[in-house]
């Protein structure tokens, strides 16, 4: 699915990723943890092609093709989805319009016919129910005036509609209470089908109680410094990140 | 001096007023002869006289601007005296005892040292006073660095090529009515040249030319910062000057060549007129700088004086990546009127400008911000941010905002915000409940309101500017 | 006197009008003929040249009143009392039966005449807007909308002004007087529209609105005209105690389009809410001047204007708020945001505050910017192309104001017409409907 080798990336002239390697197979859930400033969020942004996040070395193969060669929207259509840590508010652009244009673009790319307005609205309503968002949110501007939890649920709803192959959840748990966290996690878990892969970026172990990862990686200084299974997350919770960083030395 | 001018002086002026260089003052009125007289008096070269005359002839064709939000009786330029040399020692007050006690009380509040008080009040004193040693060391230090800092009249004689190269290039003679008038009759002012790559070793201040204070009426200042140089220039004094001249029309030109930085700070507190609105200075000033590639020009002003202020320190951001800044506090009280602001003309790519203007109106005064932000088609990636805040103290004053924003480049970003507020009852109550009297509370709140601008001032200026606001606000709280 | 001034007077003299309007017309003629023709040095016309009027001085009064227009124009689908004017001429054929209180000046009865004489020309100020004088001079007819005390106009009044090409450049005039007595309520839609063929009309249109104590008007002024048309107009409003004027205006088209809103807060508790959108393209020029006079305490103003300027078009916005002495407790806010989408487009904006009272809260903001790159990325990261993202965001920028339009039929009319301005949308109409199924 995704093969990252020796990835270097910089943000505003500052080197953030410094030789990151990771291998993700279909159906796997990888958690990436690490202290603040370790480059956790940078990874998701580089993979989705955010302007200002520049890959300066290494390679990223996604489903066998060079991901870094693609434009942001091409990556999205190929099946990369980034759930934003801070979802953007776009007043005046209705959620419904936005979702339909995105879904149609994805379908067209896959050689499928566009959905009719009626079909799409039905689908959107059903999906909003799955993340416990009232259908009225579909008519509002994209994330406009949404609470933190509503924004995150809107992200998961988009993920469900776009049916990506690789979902990157960038600190999706930040700012969520337990109930909202449960809704988000249920949404994610319902999408685990043995083929779709996930990268779950988080600072806290808590999220991983709900979305149980196959692998846990610790990112520090722009590199994976330790990998393990879900028990590693518990160990981190108990010991903090300090012992790993010191080990890096 | 040319034969022609000499003849003129002999024939027209010999009998009347041309008596003693120590005390002469031209009778009111303006014509070409007056200009020839001024030029001759300053022993100027022929080209300078021609330059003045050209300005004068242009001025005759021009009309006094009326667009500013100020009202004053029509100025009769034939009743103004256009040359007044420093008063002789004999005419000055002999000691502080002879000086208006109200003025002294103000100096006291501002904490001005005695010898400075004497200088400010125009007390006759030996040419040498306490600070002369300061002046000497100061001169030596500048010379070492290659910095030229002298009266512009002296510069015209000693560095004619430099003056010729830059004078009038930023503010042309015909720029506007008052600039034309200034160009014709300017009395004196400062000339500064900072050589390539030199960081001026100290803040340049007119304080060090205190003996020339009385030349303010038609002051002309030219500052040239050569490539990569830095200079900070302080203008004005921090106590109300005893100046009876009704009309002031100064011109300041700044040239910041590639990579140079000029910081120009002003505290203006000329006589604002009395509490009934009688008297006071009319201050019509043209200040403008040109910033070349990677250069930066920063204007900071605290305006509390004058009956009428008309002043728009501006930046022409000619070079790519050049930066312009304008930080201003304009406080008006009683019947004062201030129409002040800035122009930021973005010509170069990635030029940036910041405008922070704070207007405080009290009494029956009016304070206006008038600004222009212009993005020309070539100013790719230009940025401007403007913040104008007005504070009203009392319900008989006015605060106004007239921002002109023009953009012809789609990649530019311009943001303008303006707010207006009063000193709130809650703020007052809080201060008073903590034991401050009303006046102190207002001055504290006003100081807070101005903090963004004050922090741009050189340290010692900032402290005095704060005190100055306090003095200027006296009597504004009923 | 300029050529156009002269020609306009000649045209005024040719026009017949009811006897009782002659005093107003004479007054207008007087002001117009002695007025100094505005130049770039005239502050109110600093960025807007009247040269198109001078170079193609219209030679005649518009004459066309056939119904060829119907092929090109489809009116807003409103359940309303409709009055149709073609090049300034009333078309009975296309208009509804007029209800009580809506009458043409030329058909006004004695009491209506008295009402018109009492108010006409008292709200619009010739000193404030020179073309009010021209409107006075040309006031041969007009429309009165009168809502008596406590009444509520059952249906909105929809004035549809259609322009079609004349044989020669021509002028037309429209004058509307709205008198809402205390506690009354009405909705008025003024719609100026033309087909897409080259137009040669100069339109001078002015509306005066008197809103009585605790009365309310919902007002729309939509100008969608072909780009060779010239249009100068104004909406002049007097708000009395607790009166409310809720307005929306949108302009597109015209080589010269100048629209003034002049608002007087005359009674305490009055409120002005005004949203505006301007979308000049090609070589169009759209100039909005708004002036709000807070003459009394405790009034509120909330004004939002947004513009998108493309191609070689030019926009001017001048928003003045004037708080008079003793107009304490005023709350006034004005926001103007602009998007330039072409290197040859131009925007000149000037939000002005003039304040003579201290216990007020006033703020204005003006911005000129591009689309937010983070938003563009957000859309792209969901698979939307950059071009589509730009289109959606541009439309979103004005759609925020469209969404606030209370009259659904107007939203439905404008949305598909405006989305196409920002490039072909695959689902344009469909999406417009989707939101409001």
PDB file of C-alpha atoms in Angstrom, chain C residues 139-329:
ATOM      1  CA  UNK C 139     -39.609  63.530 -13.083  1.00  0.00           C
ATOM      2  CA  UNK C 140     -42.457  63.254 -15.554  1.00  0.00           C
ATOM      3  CA  UNK C 141     -43.797  60.159 -13.905  1.00  0.00           C
ATOM      4  CA  UNK C 142     -42.934  57.654 -11.222  1.00  0.00           C
ATOM      5  CA  UNK C 143     -44.344  55.126  -8.825  1.00  0.00           C
ATOM      6  CA  UNK C 144     -45.781  55.708  -5.406  1.00  0.00           C
ATOM      7  CA  UNK C 145     -45.872  52.881  -2.926  1.00  0.00           C
ATOM      8  CA  UNK C 146     -47.902  53.941   0.084  1.00  0.00           C
ATOM      9  CA  UNK C 147     -48.614  51.711   3.049  1.00  0.00           C
ATOM     10  CA  UNK C 148     -50.964  53.243   5.603  1.00  0.00           C
ATOM     11  CA  UNK C 149     -50.511  53.158   9.334  1.00  0.00           C
ATOM     12  CA  UNK C 150     -50.398  49.654  10.770  1.00  0.00           C
ATOM     13  CA  UNK C 151     -50.916  47.980   7.410  1.00  0.00           C
ATOM     14  CA  UNK C 152     -48.842  45.246   5.925  1.00  0.00           C
ATOM     15  CA  UNK C 153     -48.486  44.987   2.170  1.00  0.00           C
ATOM     16  CA  UNK C 154     -49.834  41.568   1.352  1.00  0.00           C
ATOM     17  CA  UNK C 155     -47.537  40.819  -1.559  1.00  0.00           C
ATOM     18  CA  UNK C 156     -44.127  42.196  -2.349  1.00  0.00           C
ATOM     19  CA  UNK C 157     -44.002  44.900  -4.999  1.00  0.00           C
ATOM     20  CA  UNK C 158     -41.723  43.906  -7.855  1.00  0.00           C
ATOM     21  CA  UNK C 159     -40.627  46.658 -10.197  1.00  0.00           C
ATOM     22  CA  UNK C 160     -38.988  45.115 -13.217  1.00  0.00           C
ATOM     23  CA  UNK C 161     -37.089  47.606 -15.343  1.00  0.00           C
ATOM     24  CA  UNK C 162     -36.079  46.145 -18.649  1.00  0.00           C
ATOM     25  CA  UNK C 163     -33.634  47.737 -21.043  1.00  0.00           C
ATOM     26  CA  UNK C 164     -33.577  46.962 -24.746  1.00  0.00           C
ATOM     27  CA  UNK C 165     -31.510  48.629 -27.455  1.00  0.00           C
ATOM     28  CA  UNK C 166     -32.824  51.842 -29.000  1.00  0.00           C
ATOM     29  CA  UNK C 167     -32.220  53.038 -32.552  1.00  0.00           C
ATOM     30  CA  UNK C 168     -30.006  55.780 -31.117  1.00  0.00           C
ATOM     31  CA  UNK C 169     -28.425  56.246 -27.690  1.00  0.00           C
ATOM     32  CA  UNK C 170     -31.247  57.247 -25.403  1.00  0.00           C
ATOM     33  CA  UNK C 171     -32.018  58.149 -21.820  1.00  0.00           C
ATOM     34  CA  UNK C 172     -34.559  56.829 -19.398  1.00  0.00           C
ATOM     35  CA  UNK C 173     -35.576  57.828 -15.922  1.00  0.00           C
ATOM     36  CA  UNK C 174     -37.168  55.942 -13.071  1.00  0.00           C
ATOM     37  CA  UNK C 175     -38.424  57.499  -9.871  1.00  0.00           C
ATOM     38  CA  UNK C 176     -39.915  55.591  -6.978  1.00  0.00           C
ATOM     39  CA  UNK C 177     -41.363  56.998  -3.789  1.00  0.00           C
ATOM     40  CA  UNK C 178     -42.097  54.705  -0.873  1.00  0.00           C
ATOM     41  CA  UNK C 179     -44.034  56.035   2.087  1.00  0.00           C
ATOM     42  CA  UNK C 180     -44.467  53.619   4.965  1.00  0.00           C
ATOM     43  CA  UNK C 181     -46.565  55.043   7.711  1.00  0.00           C
ATOM     44  CA  UNK C 182     -46.118  54.092  11.354  1.00  0.00           C
ATOM     45  CA  UNK C 183     -46.115  50.365  12.162  1.00  0.00           C
ATOM     46  CA  UNK C 184     -46.490  49.347   8.541  1.00  0.00           C
ATOM     47  CA  UNK C 185     -44.501  46.807   6.602  1.00  0.00           C
ATOM     48  CA  UNK C 186     -43.611  46.209   2.966  1.00  0.00           C
ATOM     49  CA  UNK C 187     -41.264  44.441   0.629  1.00  0.00           C
ATOM     50  CA  UNK C 188     -39.990  46.057  -2.548  1.00  0.00           C
ATOM     51  CA  UNK C 189     -37.861  44.512  -5.252  1.00  0.00           C
ATOM     52  CA  UNK C 190     -36.307  46.793  -7.827  1.00  0.00           C
ATOM     53  CA  UNK C 191     -34.840  44.782 -10.642  1.00  0.00           C
ATOM     54  CA  UNK C 192     -32.907  46.342 -13.499  1.00  0.00           C
ATOM     55  CA  UNK C 193     -32.133  43.953 -16.269  1.00  0.00           C
ATOM     56  CA  UNK C 194     -31.305  43.778 -19.943  1.00  0.00           C
ATOM     57  CA  UNK C 195     -30.675  41.126 -22.538  1.00  0.00           C
ATOM     58  CA  UNK C 196     -27.140  40.282 -23.498  1.00  0.00           C
ATOM     59  CA  UNK C 197     -27.209  42.282 -26.746  1.00  0.00           C
ATOM     60  CA  UNK C 198     -25.374  45.607 -26.870  1.00  0.00           C
ATOM     61  CA  UNK C 199     -27.333  48.273 -24.999  1.00  0.00           C
ATOM     62  CA  UNK C 200     -27.301  52.018 -25.587  1.00  0.00           C
ATOM     63  CA  UNK C 201     -29.387  53.364 -22.757  1.00  0.00           C
ATOM     64  CA  UNK C 202     -28.448  55.770 -20.001  1.00  0.00           C
ATOM     65  CA  UNK C 203     -30.650  55.109 -16.983  1.00  0.00           C
ATOM     66  CA  UNK C 204     -31.031  57.544 -14.117  1.00  0.00           C
ATOM     67  CA  UNK C 205     -33.014  55.930 -11.333  1.00  0.00           C
ATOM     68  CA  UNK C 206     -33.758  57.149  -7.851  1.00  0.00           C
ATOM     69  CA  UNK C 207     -35.830  55.733  -5.071  1.00  0.00           C
ATOM     70  CA  UNK C 208     -36.905  57.602  -1.967  1.00  0.00           C
ATOM     71  CA  UNK C 209     -38.029  55.678   1.045  1.00  0.00           C
ATOM     72  CA  UNK C 210     -39.702  57.159   4.098  1.00  0.00           C
ATOM     73  CA  UNK C 211     -39.976  54.596   6.862  1.00  0.00           C
ATOM     74  CA  UNK C 212     -42.310  55.743   9.617  1.00  0.00           C
ATOM     75  CA  UNK C 213     -42.137  54.921  13.319  1.00  0.00           C
ATOM     76  CA  UNK C 214     -41.693  51.219  13.900  1.00  0.00           C
ATOM     77  CA  UNK C 215     -42.267  50.475  10.226  1.00  0.00           C
ATOM     78  CA  UNK C 216     -40.154  48.053   8.244  1.00  0.00           C
ATOM     79  CA  UNK C 217     -39.146  47.584   4.655  1.00  0.00           C
ATOM     80  CA  UNK C 218     -37.338  44.738   3.048  1.00  0.00           C
ATOM     81  CA  UNK C 219     -35.732  46.198  -0.035  1.00  0.00           C
ATOM     82  CA  UNK C 220     -33.846  44.721  -2.958  1.00  0.00           C
ATOM     83  CA  UNK C 221     -32.081  46.419  -5.748  1.00  0.00           C
ATOM     84  CA  UNK C 222     -30.713  44.030  -8.337  1.00  0.00           C
ATOM     85  CA  UNK C 223     -28.818  45.433 -11.314  1.00  0.00           C
ATOM     86  CA  UNK C 224     -27.953  42.861 -13.935  1.00  0.00           C
ATOM     87  CA  UNK C 225     -27.343  44.780 -17.111  1.00  0.00           C
ATOM     88  CA  UNK C 226     -25.345  44.331 -20.263  1.00  0.00           C
ATOM     89  CA  UNK C 227     -21.994  46.018 -20.101  1.00  0.00           C
ATOM     90  CA  UNK C 228     -22.574  48.871 -22.546  1.00  0.00           C
ATOM     91  CA  UNK C 229     -25.465  50.269 -20.568  1.00  0.00           C
ATOM     92  CA  UNK C 230     -24.868  53.342 -18.436  1.00  0.00           C
ATOM     93  CA  UNK C 231     -26.637  53.617 -15.123  1.00  0.00           C
ATOM     94  CA  UNK C 232     -26.560  56.147 -12.324  1.00  0.00           C
ATOM     95  CA  UNK C 233     -28.945  55.772  -9.436  1.00  0.00           C
ATOM     96  CA  UNK C 234     -29.599  55.997  -5.772  1.00  0.00           C
ATOM     97  CA  UNK C 235     -31.685  54.784  -2.895  1.00  0.00           C
ATOM     98  CA  UNK C 236     -32.419  57.534  -0.396  1.00  0.00           C
ATOM     99  CA  UNK C 237     -33.840  56.572   2.952  1.00  0.00           C
ATOM    100  CA  UNK C 238     -35.292  58.346   5.975  1.00  0.00           C
ATOM    101  CA  UNK C 239     -35.679  56.173   9.049  1.00  0.00           C
ATOM    102  CA  UNK C 240     -37.904  57.366  11.859  1.00  0.00           C
ATOM    103  CA  UNK C 241     -38.201  56.049  15.393  1.00  0.00           C
ATOM    104  CA  UNK C 242     -37.615  52.278  15.562  1.00  0.00           C
ATOM    105  CA  UNK C 243     -37.859  52.035  11.776  1.00  0.00           C
ATOM    106  CA  UNK C 244     -35.991  49.298   9.956  1.00  0.00           C
ATOM    107  CA  UNK C 245     -34.571  49.209   6.467  1.00  0.00           C
ATOM    108  CA  UNK C 246     -33.269  45.795   5.496  1.00  0.00           C
ATOM    109  CA  UNK C 247     -31.601  45.966   2.125  1.00  0.00           C
ATOM    110  CA  UNK C 248     -29.766  43.805  -0.331  1.00  0.00           C
ATOM    111  CA  UNK C 249     -28.191  45.020  -3.515  1.00  0.00           C
ATOM    112  CA  UNK C 250     -26.255  43.351  -6.256  1.00  0.00           C
ATOM    113  CA  UNK C 251     -24.679  44.812  -9.361  1.00  0.00           C
ATOM    114  CA  UNK C 252     -23.183  43.335 -12.459  1.00  0.00           C
ATOM    115  CA  UNK C 253     -22.676  44.829 -15.889  1.00  0.00           C
ATOM    116  CA  UNK C 254     -22.463  48.419 -17.225  1.00  0.00           C
ATOM    117  CA  UNK C 255     -19.615  50.504 -18.463  1.00  0.00           C
ATOM    118  CA  UNK C 256     -20.615  53.028 -15.863  1.00  0.00           C
ATOM    119  CA  UNK C 257     -22.722  52.019 -12.931  1.00  0.00           C
ATOM    120  CA  UNK C 258     -22.940  54.254  -9.941  1.00  0.00           C
ATOM    121  CA  UNK C 259     -25.344  53.511  -7.111  1.00  0.00           C
ATOM    122  CA  UNK C 260     -25.648  55.549  -3.947  1.00  0.00           C
ATOM    123  CA  UNK C 261     -27.344  54.583  -0.730  1.00  0.00           C
ATOM    124  CA  UNK C 262     -28.014  57.594   1.386  1.00  0.00           C
ATOM    125  CA  UNK C 263     -29.515  56.835   4.765  1.00  0.00           C
ATOM    126  CA  UNK C 264     -30.737  59.196   7.441  1.00  0.00           C
ATOM    127  CA  UNK C 265     -31.312  57.883  10.926  1.00  0.00           C
ATOM    128  CA  UNK C 266     -33.855  60.467  12.015  1.00  0.00           C
ATOM    129  CA  UNK C 267     -35.586  58.691  14.871  1.00  0.00           C
ATOM    130  CA  UNK C 268     -34.095  56.838  17.815  1.00  0.00           C
ATOM    131  CA  UNK C 269     -33.953  53.073  17.648  1.00  0.00           C
ATOM    132  CA  UNK C 270     -33.782  52.962  13.868  1.00  0.00           C
ATOM    133  CA  UNK C 271     -31.847  50.185  12.181  1.00  0.00           C
ATOM    134  CA  UNK C 272     -30.175  49.859   8.828  1.00  0.00           C
ATOM    135  CA  UNK C 273     -29.048  46.473   7.584  1.00  0.00           C
ATOM    136  CA  UNK C 274     -27.527  46.581   4.140  1.00  0.00           C
ATOM    137  CA  UNK C 275     -25.669  43.888   2.254  1.00  0.00           C
ATOM    138  CA  UNK C 276     -24.206  44.426  -1.177  1.00  0.00           C
ATOM    139  CA  UNK C 277     -22.373  42.499  -3.849  1.00  0.00           C
ATOM    140  CA  UNK C 278     -20.609  43.848  -6.926  1.00  0.00           C
ATOM    141  CA  UNK C 279     -19.168  41.702  -9.651  1.00  0.00           C
ATOM    142  CA  UNK C 280     -17.715  43.769 -12.478  1.00  0.00           C
ATOM    143  CA  UNK C 281     -15.935  41.937 -15.271  1.00  0.00           C
ATOM    144  CA  UNK C 282     -14.527  42.739 -18.701  1.00  0.00           C
ATOM    145  CA  UNK C 283     -14.286  46.532 -18.844  1.00  0.00           C
ATOM    146  CA  UNK C 284     -17.155  47.262 -16.522  1.00  0.00           C
ATOM    147  CA  UNK C 285     -17.136  49.846 -13.784  1.00  0.00           C
ATOM    148  CA  UNK C 286     -19.268  49.552 -10.688  1.00  0.00           C
ATOM    149  CA  UNK C 287     -19.253  52.245  -8.049  1.00  0.00           C
ATOM    150  CA  UNK C 288     -21.186  51.970  -4.803  1.00  0.00           C
ATOM    151  CA  UNK C 289     -21.296  54.965  -2.509  1.00  0.00           C
ATOM    152  CA  UNK C 290     -23.047  54.537   0.803  1.00  0.00           C
ATOM    153  CA  UNK C 291     -23.540  57.309   3.295  1.00  0.00           C
ATOM    154  CA  UNK C 292     -25.220  56.771   6.633  1.00  0.00           C
ATOM    155  CA  UNK C 293     -26.098  59.794   8.703  1.00  0.00           C
ATOM    156  CA  UNK C 294     -26.611  58.988  12.367  1.00  0.00           C
ATOM    157  CA  UNK C 295     -28.437  62.137  13.372  1.00  0.00           C
ATOM    158  CA  UNK C 296     -29.986  60.858  16.600  1.00  0.00           C
ATOM    159  CA  UNK C 297     -28.941  58.541  19.437  1.00  0.00           C
ATOM    160  CA  UNK C 298     -29.494  54.799  19.791  1.00  0.00           C
ATOM    161  CA  UNK C 299     -29.496  53.770  16.146  1.00  0.00           C
ATOM    162  CA  UNK C 300     -27.703  50.882  14.542  1.00  0.00           C
ATOM    163  CA  UNK C 301     -26.077  50.283  11.179  1.00  0.00           C
ATOM    164  CA  UNK C 302     -24.778  47.005   9.891  1.00  0.00           C
ATOM    165  CA  UNK C 303     -23.345  47.156   6.414  1.00  0.00           C
ATOM    166  CA  UNK C 304     -21.485  44.482   4.477  1.00  0.00           C
ATOM    167  CA  UNK C 305     -20.277  44.850   0.893  1.00  0.00           C
ATOM    168  CA  UNK C 306     -18.265  42.339  -1.049  1.00  0.00           C
ATOM    169  CA  UNK C 307     -16.878  42.499  -4.524  1.00  0.00           C
ATOM    170  CA  UNK C 308     -15.096  40.295  -6.982  1.00  0.00           C
ATOM    171  CA  UNK C 309     -13.369  42.240  -9.716  1.00  0.00           C
ATOM    172  CA  UNK C 310     -12.140  40.406 -12.767  1.00  0.00           C
ATOM    173  CA  UNK C 311     -10.639  41.020 -16.190  1.00  0.00           C
ATOM    174  CA  UNK C 312     -10.040  44.742 -16.763  1.00  0.00           C
ATOM    175  CA  UNK C 313     -12.931  45.811 -14.625  1.00  0.00           C
ATOM    176  CA  UNK C 314     -12.899  48.435 -11.944  1.00  0.00           C
ATOM    177  CA  UNK C 315     -14.839  48.740  -8.729  1.00  0.00           C
ATOM    178  CA  UNK C 316     -15.246  51.638  -6.366  1.00  0.00           C
ATOM    179  CA  UNK C 317     -16.637  51.435  -2.889  1.00  0.00           C
ATOM    180  CA  UNK C 318     -17.061  54.423  -0.626  1.00  0.00           C
ATOM    181  CA  UNK C 319     -18.748  53.710   2.689  1.00  0.00           C
ATOM    182  CA  UNK C 320     -19.227  56.688   4.934  1.00  0.00           C
ATOM    183  CA  UNK C 321     -20.691  56.630   8.399  1.00  0.00           C
ATOM    184  CA  UNK C 322     -21.306  59.987   9.973  1.00  0.00           C
ATOM    185  CA  UNK C 323     -22.153  60.118  13.669  1.00  0.00           C
ATOM    186  CA  UNK C 324     -23.519  63.532  14.470  1.00  0.00           C
ATOM    187  CA  UNK C 325     -23.000  65.304  17.739  1.00  0.00           C
ATOM    188  CA  UNK C 326     -25.181  63.819  20.464  1.00  0.00           C
ATOM    189  CA  UNK C 327     -25.961  60.691  18.424  1.00  0.00           C
ATOM    190  CA  UNK C 328     -24.844  58.741  21.475  1.00  0.00           C
ATOM    191  CA  UNK C 329     -25.112  54.967  21.857  1.00  0.00           C
TER     192      UNK C 329
END
